[in-house]
Coordinates of C-alpha atoms in Angstrom, one line a residue:
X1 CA -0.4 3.3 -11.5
X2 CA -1.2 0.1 -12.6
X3 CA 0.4 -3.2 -11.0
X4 CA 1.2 -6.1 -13.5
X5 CA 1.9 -9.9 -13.2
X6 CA 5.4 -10.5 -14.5
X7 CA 3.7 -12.0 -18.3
X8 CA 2.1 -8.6 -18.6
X9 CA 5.5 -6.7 -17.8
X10 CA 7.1 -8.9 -20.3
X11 CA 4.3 -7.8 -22.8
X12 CA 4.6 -4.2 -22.0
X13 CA 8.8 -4.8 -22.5
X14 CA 8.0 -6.0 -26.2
X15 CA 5.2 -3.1 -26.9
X16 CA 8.1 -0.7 -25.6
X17 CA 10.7 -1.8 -27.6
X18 CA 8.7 -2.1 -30.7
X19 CA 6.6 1.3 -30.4
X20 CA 10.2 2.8 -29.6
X21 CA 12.3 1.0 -31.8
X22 CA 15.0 0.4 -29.2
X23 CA 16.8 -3.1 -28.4
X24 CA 16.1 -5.3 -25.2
X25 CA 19.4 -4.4 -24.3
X26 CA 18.9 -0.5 -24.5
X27 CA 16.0 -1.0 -22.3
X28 CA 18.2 -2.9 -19.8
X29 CA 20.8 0.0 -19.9
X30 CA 18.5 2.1 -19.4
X31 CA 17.1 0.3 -16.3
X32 CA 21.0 -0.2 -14.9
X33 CA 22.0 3.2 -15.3
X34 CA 18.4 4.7 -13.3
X35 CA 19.4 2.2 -10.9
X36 CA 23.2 3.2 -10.6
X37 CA 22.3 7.0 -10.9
X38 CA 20.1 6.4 -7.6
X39 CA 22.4 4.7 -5.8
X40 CA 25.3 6.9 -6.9
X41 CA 23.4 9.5 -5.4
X42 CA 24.2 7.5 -1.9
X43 CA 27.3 5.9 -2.0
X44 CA 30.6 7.3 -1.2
X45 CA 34.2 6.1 -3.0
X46 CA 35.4 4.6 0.2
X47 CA 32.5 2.0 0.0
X48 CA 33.4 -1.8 -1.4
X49 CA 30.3 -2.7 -3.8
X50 CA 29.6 -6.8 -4.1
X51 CA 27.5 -7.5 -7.4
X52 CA 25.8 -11.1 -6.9
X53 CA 24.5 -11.9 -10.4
X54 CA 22.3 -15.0 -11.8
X55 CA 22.3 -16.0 -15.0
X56 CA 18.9 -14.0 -16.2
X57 CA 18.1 -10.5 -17.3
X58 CA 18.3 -9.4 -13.5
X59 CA 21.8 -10.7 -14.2
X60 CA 22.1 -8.6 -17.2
X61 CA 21.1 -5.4 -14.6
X62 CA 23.7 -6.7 -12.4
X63 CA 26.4 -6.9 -14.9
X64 CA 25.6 -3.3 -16.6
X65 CA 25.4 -1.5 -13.2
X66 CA 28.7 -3.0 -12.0
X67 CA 30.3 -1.4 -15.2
X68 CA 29.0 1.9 -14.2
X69 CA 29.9 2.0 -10.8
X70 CA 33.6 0.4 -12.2
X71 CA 33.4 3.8 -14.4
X72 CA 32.9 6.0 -11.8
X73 CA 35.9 4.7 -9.7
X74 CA 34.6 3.0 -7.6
X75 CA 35.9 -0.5 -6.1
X76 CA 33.4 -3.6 -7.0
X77 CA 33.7 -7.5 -7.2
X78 CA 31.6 -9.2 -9.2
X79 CA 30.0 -13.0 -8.2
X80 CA 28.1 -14.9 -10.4
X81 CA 25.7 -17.6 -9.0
X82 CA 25.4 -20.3 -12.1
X83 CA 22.5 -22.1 -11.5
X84 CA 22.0 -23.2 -15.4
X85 CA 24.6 -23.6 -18.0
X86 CA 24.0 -20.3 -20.6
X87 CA 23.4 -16.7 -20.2
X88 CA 20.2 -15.1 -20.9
X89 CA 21.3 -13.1 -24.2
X90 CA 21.1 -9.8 -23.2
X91 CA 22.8 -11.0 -19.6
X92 CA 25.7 -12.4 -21.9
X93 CA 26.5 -9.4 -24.0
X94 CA 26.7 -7.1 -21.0
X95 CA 28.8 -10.3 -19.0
X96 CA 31.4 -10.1 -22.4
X97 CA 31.4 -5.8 -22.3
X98 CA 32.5 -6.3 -18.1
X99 CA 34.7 -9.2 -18.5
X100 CA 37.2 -6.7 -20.8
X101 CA 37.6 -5.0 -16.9
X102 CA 36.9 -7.2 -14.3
X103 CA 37.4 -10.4 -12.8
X104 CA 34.5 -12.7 -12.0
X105 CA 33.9 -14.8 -9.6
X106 CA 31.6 -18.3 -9.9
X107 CA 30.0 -18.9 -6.2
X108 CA 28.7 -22.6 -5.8
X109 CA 28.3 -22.7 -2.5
X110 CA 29.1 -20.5 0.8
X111 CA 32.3 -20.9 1.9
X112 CA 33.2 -19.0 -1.9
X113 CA 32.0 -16.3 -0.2
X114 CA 34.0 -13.2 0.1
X115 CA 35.1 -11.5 3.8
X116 CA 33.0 -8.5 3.5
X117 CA 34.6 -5.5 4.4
X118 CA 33.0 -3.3 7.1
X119 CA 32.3 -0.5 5.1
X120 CA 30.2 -2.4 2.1
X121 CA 27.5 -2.7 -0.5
X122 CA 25.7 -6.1 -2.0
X123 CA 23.5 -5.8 -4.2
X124 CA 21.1 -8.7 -5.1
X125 CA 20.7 -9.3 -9.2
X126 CA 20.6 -12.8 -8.8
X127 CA 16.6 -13.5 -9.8
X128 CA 13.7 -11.2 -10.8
X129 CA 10.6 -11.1 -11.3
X130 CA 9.8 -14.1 -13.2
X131 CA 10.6 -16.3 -10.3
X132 CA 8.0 -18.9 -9.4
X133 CA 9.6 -21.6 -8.2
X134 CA 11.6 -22.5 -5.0
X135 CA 15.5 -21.2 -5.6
X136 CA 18.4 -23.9 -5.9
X137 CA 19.6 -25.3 -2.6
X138 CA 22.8 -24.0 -3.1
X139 CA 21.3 -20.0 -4.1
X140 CA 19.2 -20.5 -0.8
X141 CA 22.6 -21.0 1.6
X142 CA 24.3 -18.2 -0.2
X143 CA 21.2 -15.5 0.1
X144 CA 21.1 -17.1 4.0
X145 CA 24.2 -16.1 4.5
X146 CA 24.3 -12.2 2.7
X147 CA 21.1 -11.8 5.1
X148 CA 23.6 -12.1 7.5
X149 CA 26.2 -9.4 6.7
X150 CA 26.5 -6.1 8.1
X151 CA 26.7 -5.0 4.4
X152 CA 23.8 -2.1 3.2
X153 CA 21.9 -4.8 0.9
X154 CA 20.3 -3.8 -2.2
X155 CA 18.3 -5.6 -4.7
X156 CA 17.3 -4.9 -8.0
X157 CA 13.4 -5.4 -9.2
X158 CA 12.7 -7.4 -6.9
X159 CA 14.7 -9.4 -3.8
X160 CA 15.8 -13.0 -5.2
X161 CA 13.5 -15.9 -3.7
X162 CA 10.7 -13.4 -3.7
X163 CA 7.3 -14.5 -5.9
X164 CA 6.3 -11.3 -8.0
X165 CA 2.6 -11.9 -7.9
X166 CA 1.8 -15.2 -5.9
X167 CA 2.5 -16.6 -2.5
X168 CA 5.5 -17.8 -1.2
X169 CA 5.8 -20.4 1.2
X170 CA 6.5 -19.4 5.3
X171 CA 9.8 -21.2 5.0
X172 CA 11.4 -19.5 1.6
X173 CA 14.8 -18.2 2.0
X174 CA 14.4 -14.9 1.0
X175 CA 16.9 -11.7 0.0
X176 CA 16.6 -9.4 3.2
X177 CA 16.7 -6.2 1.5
X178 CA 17.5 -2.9 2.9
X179 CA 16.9 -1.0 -0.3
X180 CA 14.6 -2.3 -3.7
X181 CA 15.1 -0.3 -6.6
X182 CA 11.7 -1.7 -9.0
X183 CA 11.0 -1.0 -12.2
X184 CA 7.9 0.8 -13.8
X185 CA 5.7 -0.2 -10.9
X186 CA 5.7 -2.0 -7.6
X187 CA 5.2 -5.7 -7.3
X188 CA 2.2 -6.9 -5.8
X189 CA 3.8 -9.1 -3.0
X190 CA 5.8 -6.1 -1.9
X191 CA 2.3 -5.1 -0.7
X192 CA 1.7 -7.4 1.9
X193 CA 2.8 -8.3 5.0
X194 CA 4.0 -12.2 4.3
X195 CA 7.2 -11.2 3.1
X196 CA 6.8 -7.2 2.1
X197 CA 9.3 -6.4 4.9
X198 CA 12.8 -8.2 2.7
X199 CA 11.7 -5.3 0.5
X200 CA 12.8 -2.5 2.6
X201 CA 12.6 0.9 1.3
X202 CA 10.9 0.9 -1.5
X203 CA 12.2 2.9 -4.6
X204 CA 10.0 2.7 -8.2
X205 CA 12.3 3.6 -11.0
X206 CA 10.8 4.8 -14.2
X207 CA 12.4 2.9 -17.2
X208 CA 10.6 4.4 -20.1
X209 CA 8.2 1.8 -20.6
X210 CA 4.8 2.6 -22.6
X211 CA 2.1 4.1 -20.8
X212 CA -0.4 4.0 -22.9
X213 CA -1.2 0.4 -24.4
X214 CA -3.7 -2.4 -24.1
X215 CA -2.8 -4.0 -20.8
X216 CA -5.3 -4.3 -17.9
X217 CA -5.1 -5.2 -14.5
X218 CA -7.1 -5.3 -11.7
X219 CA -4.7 -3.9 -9.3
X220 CA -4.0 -0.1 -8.9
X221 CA -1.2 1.5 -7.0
X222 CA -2.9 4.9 -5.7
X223 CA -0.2 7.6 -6.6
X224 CA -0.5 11.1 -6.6
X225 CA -1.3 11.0 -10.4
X226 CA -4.2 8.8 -9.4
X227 CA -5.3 11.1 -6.8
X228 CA -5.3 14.1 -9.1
X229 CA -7.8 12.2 -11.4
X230 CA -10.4 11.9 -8.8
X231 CA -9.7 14.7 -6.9
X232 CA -12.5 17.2 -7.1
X233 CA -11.9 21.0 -6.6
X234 CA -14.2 23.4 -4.7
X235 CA -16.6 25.8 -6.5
X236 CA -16.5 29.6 -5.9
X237 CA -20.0 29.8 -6.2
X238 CA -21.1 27.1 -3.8
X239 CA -22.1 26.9 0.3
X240 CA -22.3 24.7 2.9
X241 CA -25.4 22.7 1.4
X242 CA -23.2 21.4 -2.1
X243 CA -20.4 19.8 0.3
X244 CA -23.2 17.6 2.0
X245 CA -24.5 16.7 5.4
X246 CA -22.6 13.6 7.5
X247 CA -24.5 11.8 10.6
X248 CA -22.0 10.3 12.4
X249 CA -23.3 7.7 15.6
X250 CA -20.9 6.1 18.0
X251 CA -19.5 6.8 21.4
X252 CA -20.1 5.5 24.8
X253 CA -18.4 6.1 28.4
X254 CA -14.8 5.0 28.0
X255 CA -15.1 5.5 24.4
X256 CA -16.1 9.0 23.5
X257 CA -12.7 10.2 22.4
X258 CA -13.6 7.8 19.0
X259 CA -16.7 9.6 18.1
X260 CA -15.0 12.8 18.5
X261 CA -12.1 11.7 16.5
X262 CA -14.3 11.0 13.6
X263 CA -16.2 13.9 13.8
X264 CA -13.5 16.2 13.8
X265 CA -12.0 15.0 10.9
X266 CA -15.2 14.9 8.8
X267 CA -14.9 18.4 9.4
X268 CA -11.4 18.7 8.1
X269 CA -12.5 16.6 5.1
X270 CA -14.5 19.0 4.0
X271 CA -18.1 18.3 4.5
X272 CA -20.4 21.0 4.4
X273 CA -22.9 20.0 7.7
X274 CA -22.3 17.4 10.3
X275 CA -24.5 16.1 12.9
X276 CA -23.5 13.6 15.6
X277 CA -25.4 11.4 17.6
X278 CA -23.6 10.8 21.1
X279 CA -24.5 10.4 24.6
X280 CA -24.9 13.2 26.5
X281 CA -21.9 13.6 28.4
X282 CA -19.7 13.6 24.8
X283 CA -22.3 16.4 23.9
X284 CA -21.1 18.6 25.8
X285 CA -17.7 17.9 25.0
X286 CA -18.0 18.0 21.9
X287 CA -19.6 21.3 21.6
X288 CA -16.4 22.6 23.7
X289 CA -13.8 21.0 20.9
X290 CA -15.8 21.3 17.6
X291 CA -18.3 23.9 17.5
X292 CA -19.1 23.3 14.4
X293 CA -20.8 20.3 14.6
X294 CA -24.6 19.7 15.2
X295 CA -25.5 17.3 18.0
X296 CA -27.9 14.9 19.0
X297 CA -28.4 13.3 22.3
X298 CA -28.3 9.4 23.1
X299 CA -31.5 8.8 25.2
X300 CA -29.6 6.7 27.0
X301 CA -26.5 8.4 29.4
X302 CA -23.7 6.9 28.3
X303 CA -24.6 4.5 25.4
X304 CA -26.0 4.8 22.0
X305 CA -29.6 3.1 21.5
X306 CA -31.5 3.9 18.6
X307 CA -33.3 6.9 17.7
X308 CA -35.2 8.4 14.6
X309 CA -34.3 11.9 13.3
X310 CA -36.1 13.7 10.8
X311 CA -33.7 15.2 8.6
X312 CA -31.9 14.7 5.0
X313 CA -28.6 13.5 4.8
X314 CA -26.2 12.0 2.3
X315 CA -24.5 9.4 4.6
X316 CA -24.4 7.8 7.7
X317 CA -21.4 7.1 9.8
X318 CA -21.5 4.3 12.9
X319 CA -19.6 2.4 14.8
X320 CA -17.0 3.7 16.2
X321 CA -17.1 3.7 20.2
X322 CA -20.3 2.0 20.1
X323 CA -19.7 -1.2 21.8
X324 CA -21.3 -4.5 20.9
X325 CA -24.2 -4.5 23.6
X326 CA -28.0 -4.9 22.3
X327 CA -28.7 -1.6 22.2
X328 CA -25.6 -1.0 20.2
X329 CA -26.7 -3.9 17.6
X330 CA -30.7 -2.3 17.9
X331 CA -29.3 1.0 16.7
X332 CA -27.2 -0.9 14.4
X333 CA -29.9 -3.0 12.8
X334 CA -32.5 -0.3 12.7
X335 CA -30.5 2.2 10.6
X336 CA -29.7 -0.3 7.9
X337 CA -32.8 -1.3 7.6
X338 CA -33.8 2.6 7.2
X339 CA -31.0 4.4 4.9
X340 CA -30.8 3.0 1.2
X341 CA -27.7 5.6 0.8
X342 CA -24.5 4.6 1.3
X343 CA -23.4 3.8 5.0
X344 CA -19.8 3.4 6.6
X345 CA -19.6 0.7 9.2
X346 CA -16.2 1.2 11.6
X347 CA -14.7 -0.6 14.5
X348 CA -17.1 -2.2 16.8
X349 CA -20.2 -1.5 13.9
X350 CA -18.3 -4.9 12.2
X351 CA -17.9 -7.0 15.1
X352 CA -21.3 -6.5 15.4
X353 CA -21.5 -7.3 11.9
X354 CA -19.5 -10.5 12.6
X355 CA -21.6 -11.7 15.7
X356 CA -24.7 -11.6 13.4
X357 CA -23.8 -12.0 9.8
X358 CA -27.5 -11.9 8.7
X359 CA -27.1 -7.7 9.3
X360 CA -25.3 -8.3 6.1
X361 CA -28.2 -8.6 3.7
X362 CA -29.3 -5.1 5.2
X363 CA -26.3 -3.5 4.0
X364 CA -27.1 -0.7 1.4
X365 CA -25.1 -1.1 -1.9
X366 CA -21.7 0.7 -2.4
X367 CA -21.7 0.6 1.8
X368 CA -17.8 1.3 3.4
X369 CA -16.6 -1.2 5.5
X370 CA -13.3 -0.5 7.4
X371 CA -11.7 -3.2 9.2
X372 CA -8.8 -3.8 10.3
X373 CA -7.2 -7.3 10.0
X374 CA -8.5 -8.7 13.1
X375 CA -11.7 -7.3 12.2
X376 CA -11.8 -8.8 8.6
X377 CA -11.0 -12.7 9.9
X378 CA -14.1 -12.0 12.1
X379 CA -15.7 -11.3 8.5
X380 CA -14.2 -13.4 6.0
X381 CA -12.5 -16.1 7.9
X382 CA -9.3 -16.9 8.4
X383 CA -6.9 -16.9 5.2
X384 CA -3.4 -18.8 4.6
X385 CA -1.5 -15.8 2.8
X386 CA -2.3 -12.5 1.9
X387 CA -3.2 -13.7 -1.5
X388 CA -5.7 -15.8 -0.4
X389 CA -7.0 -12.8 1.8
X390 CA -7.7 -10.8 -1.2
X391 CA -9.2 -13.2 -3.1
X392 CA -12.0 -13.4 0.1
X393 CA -11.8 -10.2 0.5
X394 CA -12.8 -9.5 -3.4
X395 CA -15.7 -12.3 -3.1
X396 CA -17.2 -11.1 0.3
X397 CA -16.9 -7.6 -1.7
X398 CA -19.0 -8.8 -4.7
X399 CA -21.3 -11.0 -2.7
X400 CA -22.6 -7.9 -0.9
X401 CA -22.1 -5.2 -3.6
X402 CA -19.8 -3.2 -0.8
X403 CA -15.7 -1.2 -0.3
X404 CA -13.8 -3.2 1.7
X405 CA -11.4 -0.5 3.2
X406 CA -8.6 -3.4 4.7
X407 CA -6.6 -1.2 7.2
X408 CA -3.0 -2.6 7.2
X409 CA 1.0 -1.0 6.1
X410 CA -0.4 -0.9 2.6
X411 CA -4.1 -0.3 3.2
X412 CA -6.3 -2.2 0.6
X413 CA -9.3 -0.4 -1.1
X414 CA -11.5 -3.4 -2.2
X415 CA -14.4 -3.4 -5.0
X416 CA -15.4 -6.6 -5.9
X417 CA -12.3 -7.8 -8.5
X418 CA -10.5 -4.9 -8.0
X419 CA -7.7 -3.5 -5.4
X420 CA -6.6 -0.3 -4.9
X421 CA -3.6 -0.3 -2.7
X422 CA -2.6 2.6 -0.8
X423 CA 1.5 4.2 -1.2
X424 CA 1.5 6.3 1.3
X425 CA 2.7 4.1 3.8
X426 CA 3.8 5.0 7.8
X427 CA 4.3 3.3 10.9
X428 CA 3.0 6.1 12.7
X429 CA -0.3 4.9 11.6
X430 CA -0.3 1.8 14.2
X431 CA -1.9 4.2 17.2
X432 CA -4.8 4.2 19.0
X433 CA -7.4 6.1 16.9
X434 CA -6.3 6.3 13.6
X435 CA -9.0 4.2 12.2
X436 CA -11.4 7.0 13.9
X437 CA -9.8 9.5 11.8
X438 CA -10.1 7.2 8.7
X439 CA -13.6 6.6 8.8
X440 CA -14.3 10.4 9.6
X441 CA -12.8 11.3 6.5
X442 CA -14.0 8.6 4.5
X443 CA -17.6 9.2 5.4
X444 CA -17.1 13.1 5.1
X445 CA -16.2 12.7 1.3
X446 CA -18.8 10.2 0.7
X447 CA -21.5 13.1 1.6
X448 CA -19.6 15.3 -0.6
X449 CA -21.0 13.4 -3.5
X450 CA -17.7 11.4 -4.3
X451 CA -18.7 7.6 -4.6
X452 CA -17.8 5.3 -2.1
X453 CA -15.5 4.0 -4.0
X454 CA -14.0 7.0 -5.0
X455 CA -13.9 8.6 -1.0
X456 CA -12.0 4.9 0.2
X457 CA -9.6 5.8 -2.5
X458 CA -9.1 9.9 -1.4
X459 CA -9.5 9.0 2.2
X460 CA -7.1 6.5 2.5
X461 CA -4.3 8.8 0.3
X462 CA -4.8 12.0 2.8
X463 CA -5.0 9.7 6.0
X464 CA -1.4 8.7 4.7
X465 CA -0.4 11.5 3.3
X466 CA -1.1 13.1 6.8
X467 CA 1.2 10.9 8.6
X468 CA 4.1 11.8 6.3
X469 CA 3.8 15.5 6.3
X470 CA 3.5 15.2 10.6
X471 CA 7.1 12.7 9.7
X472 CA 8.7 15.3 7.8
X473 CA 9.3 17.7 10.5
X474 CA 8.7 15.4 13.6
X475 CA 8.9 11.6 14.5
X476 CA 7.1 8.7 13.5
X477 CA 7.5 7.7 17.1
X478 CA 5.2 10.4 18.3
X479 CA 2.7 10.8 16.1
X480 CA -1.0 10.3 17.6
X481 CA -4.4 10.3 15.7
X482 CA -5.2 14.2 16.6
X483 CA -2.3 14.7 14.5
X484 CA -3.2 13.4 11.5
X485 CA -6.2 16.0 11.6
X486 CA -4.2 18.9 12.2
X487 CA -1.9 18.0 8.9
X488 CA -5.0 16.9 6.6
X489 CA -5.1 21.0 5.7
X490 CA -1.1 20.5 4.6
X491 CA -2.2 17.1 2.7
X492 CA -5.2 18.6 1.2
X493 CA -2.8 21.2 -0.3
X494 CA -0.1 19.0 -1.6
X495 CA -2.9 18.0 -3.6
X496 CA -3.9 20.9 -4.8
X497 CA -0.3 22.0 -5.6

């Protein structure tokens, strides 16, 4: 699913309406009433619902929907915010069909407000997308002020004061949604942490608009339709050998859980061999809780130094558990300077990375990195928003020809101008060893012959995906990283399904 600036929706609007040969304002119904059907859905008669309109086509959404719900029975008040002087003209036809039922009210400033009633609704249609520039003083108290209701609060394409597709500024006064009902597509600042969380839950409301047309962009929202397109089934007449051998290396004492982590979900990934180089000691616990695996020995007891082994493989895995002494950044050094495949770097493999930045030129091309944000300042300096951040994040990508995998609520799948950003979303993911899982799957798919670029993309879905099948039946409370393995077998089927 692609993700557009507001121009570009605009332009795909116009190709819709002309390819269909419907009006604007049938493509605004049709918007109001996907939106209204949804909420519907939730709402019960004894609610009150509170319509804050503008004076745009978010207005026009507004106006439509408070029709419907008027329709259905239900009780509604309609406010309208008049920042200009005229109606958009699709806004104003839908403002003259309400007006034969309703009374409106014009809100200048907050003591116009209403006394909401315990039991209500307000929903935002006040601006939309094509905001981009700080909202009128007097808009700013009133929004202040809903934030401060007990009322269930829902907004409509996209909370008012909130950019589409560029930074805001820290101070912004900005709609504190629980609910956004978008259209088409998500908007690219509801991806990132700045001001992602006025959004609330997220709902993405198909309107009809053209999928097929001329319009590029170079960010991608990885659905399940995305997934399906990369997504590569196994052959009956295959073995172990086509699904690829992983090396993963990391692990020392007091960190030996990570490298087992990883290894055990390579394993659930799919990949056909895997050998791990580990100390001793998480040898032999390792061959206890994954048999299946191949081991090595560190040389050392309870730290990895490096070693040469004389076998093919089709990635490398490091980093996780390693530690950042010298031996760590010796082993480090000596396998990129000895693998032209593809290598994933995790965890303390980057802050190694980060200490001595000239480890960068080693890098093979199409290499996985996978930090988290802490780990990417220590990378690509500190940023101001999260749109600066991707626009480093993109240049430190091309600069070294590499995937940056940036682990955050949406996790970011980075290839030099483009970003692939992650739906399925879960809080449960913000426990120790997660990332371990992450990079065991990533790297497991990588030696299954998917690119690197493809594997980020898979592994990120399923990691996901994982957490919201454990969700389903249990709580995002209790979820740890083990768990995420034992559901990749129920992700990899919804998949498949």
């Amino acid at each position: 699913m692609k993700i557009y600036s507001p121009e570009q929706l605009s332009e795909l609007d116009q190709l819709t309406i002309k390819e269909k040969e419907i009006s604007s304002h049938q493509l605004m119904q049709t918007a109001a009433e996907k939106a209204s059907d949804l909420l519907l859905e939730q709402l019960d008669n004894n609610e009150k619902i509170y319509v804050f309109c503008g004076i745009g086509n978010n207005a026009g959404d507004g106006f439509a929907m408070a029709k419907i719900f008027l329709d259905q029975g239900l009780n509604v008040e309609v406010f309208i915010l008049k920042y200009a002087d005229n109606l958009s003209p699709d806004a104003q036809l839908n403002y003259d069909i309400l007006k034969e039922k309703i009374t409106f009210h014009e809100v200048s400033e907050v003591e116009e407000l209403p006394d909401f009633e315990n039991n209500s609704v307000v929903i935002d249609a006040i601006f939309g997308v094509g905001l981009n520039r700080e909202l009128p003083k007097f808009v700013q108290e009133v929004i202040s002020s809903l934030n401060k209701t007990e009322a269930y609060k829902v907004a409509i394409d996209c909370p008012s004061g909130l950019y589409a597709h560029q930074a805001n500024q820290k101070k912004d006064v900005v709609f504190n949604a629980d609910l956004t009902l978008t259209f088409h597509a998500p908007k690219l600042s509801f991806l990132f942490s700045d001001f992602g969380n006025k959004v609330g839950e997220m709902k993405i409301l198909d309107i009809g608009l053209l999928q097929n047309h001329h319009l590029k962009s170079e960010y991608n929202f990885i659905d399940q339709k995305f997934i399906k397109s990369i997504f590569k089934k196994r052959e009956t007449f295959s073995h172990k050998g086509t699904y690829g051998h992983l090396v993963l290396i990391g692990g020392q004492k007091g960190m030996f859980g990570s490298i087992m982590l990883s290894a055990k979900a390579a394993m659930r990934s799919g990949v056909g061999k895997l050998t791990v180089l580990c100390p001793p000691k998480a040898v032999e616990m390792l061959n206890i809780i994954l048999p299946e695996a191949m081991t090595i020995e560190s040389e050392s007891e309870n730290f990895i130094a490096y070693q040469e082994f004389d076998f093919s493989y089709q990635t490398l895995g490091i980093g996780m558990g390693i530690g950042t002494s010298e031996n760590a950044f010796s082993a480090l050094k000596n396998y990129l300077e000895k693998t032209e495949k593809p290598i994933l770097i995790d965890a303390d493999g980057l802050n190694l990375i980060s200490q001595n930045k000239d480890l960068l030129q080693l890098l093979p091309a199409k290499s996985v990195l996978t930090p988290h944000i802490g780990e990417l300042k220590r990378l690509i300096g500190e940023w101001n928003n999260s749109f600066e951040m991707l626009d480093k994040a993109k240049s430190f990508s091309e600069k070294y020809d590499c995937i940056l995998v940036v682990k955050e609520a949406y996790t970011k799948v980075i290839y030099h101008d483009k970003a692939y950003i992650n739906s399925t979303v879960n809080a449960g993911l913000a426990t120790a060893g997660s990332g371990d899982v992450l990079a065991g799957i990533i790297s497991g798919l990588i030696a299954q012959s998917y690119t690197s670029l493809q594997a980020s993309i898979l592994g990120v879905y399923l990691h996901g995906l994982s957490a919201d099948l454990y969700v389903d039946k249990f709580s995002v409370n209790s979820l740890i990283a083990s768990d995420l393995i034992d559901y990749l077998g129920n992700a990899f089927s919804t998949i498949e399904r």
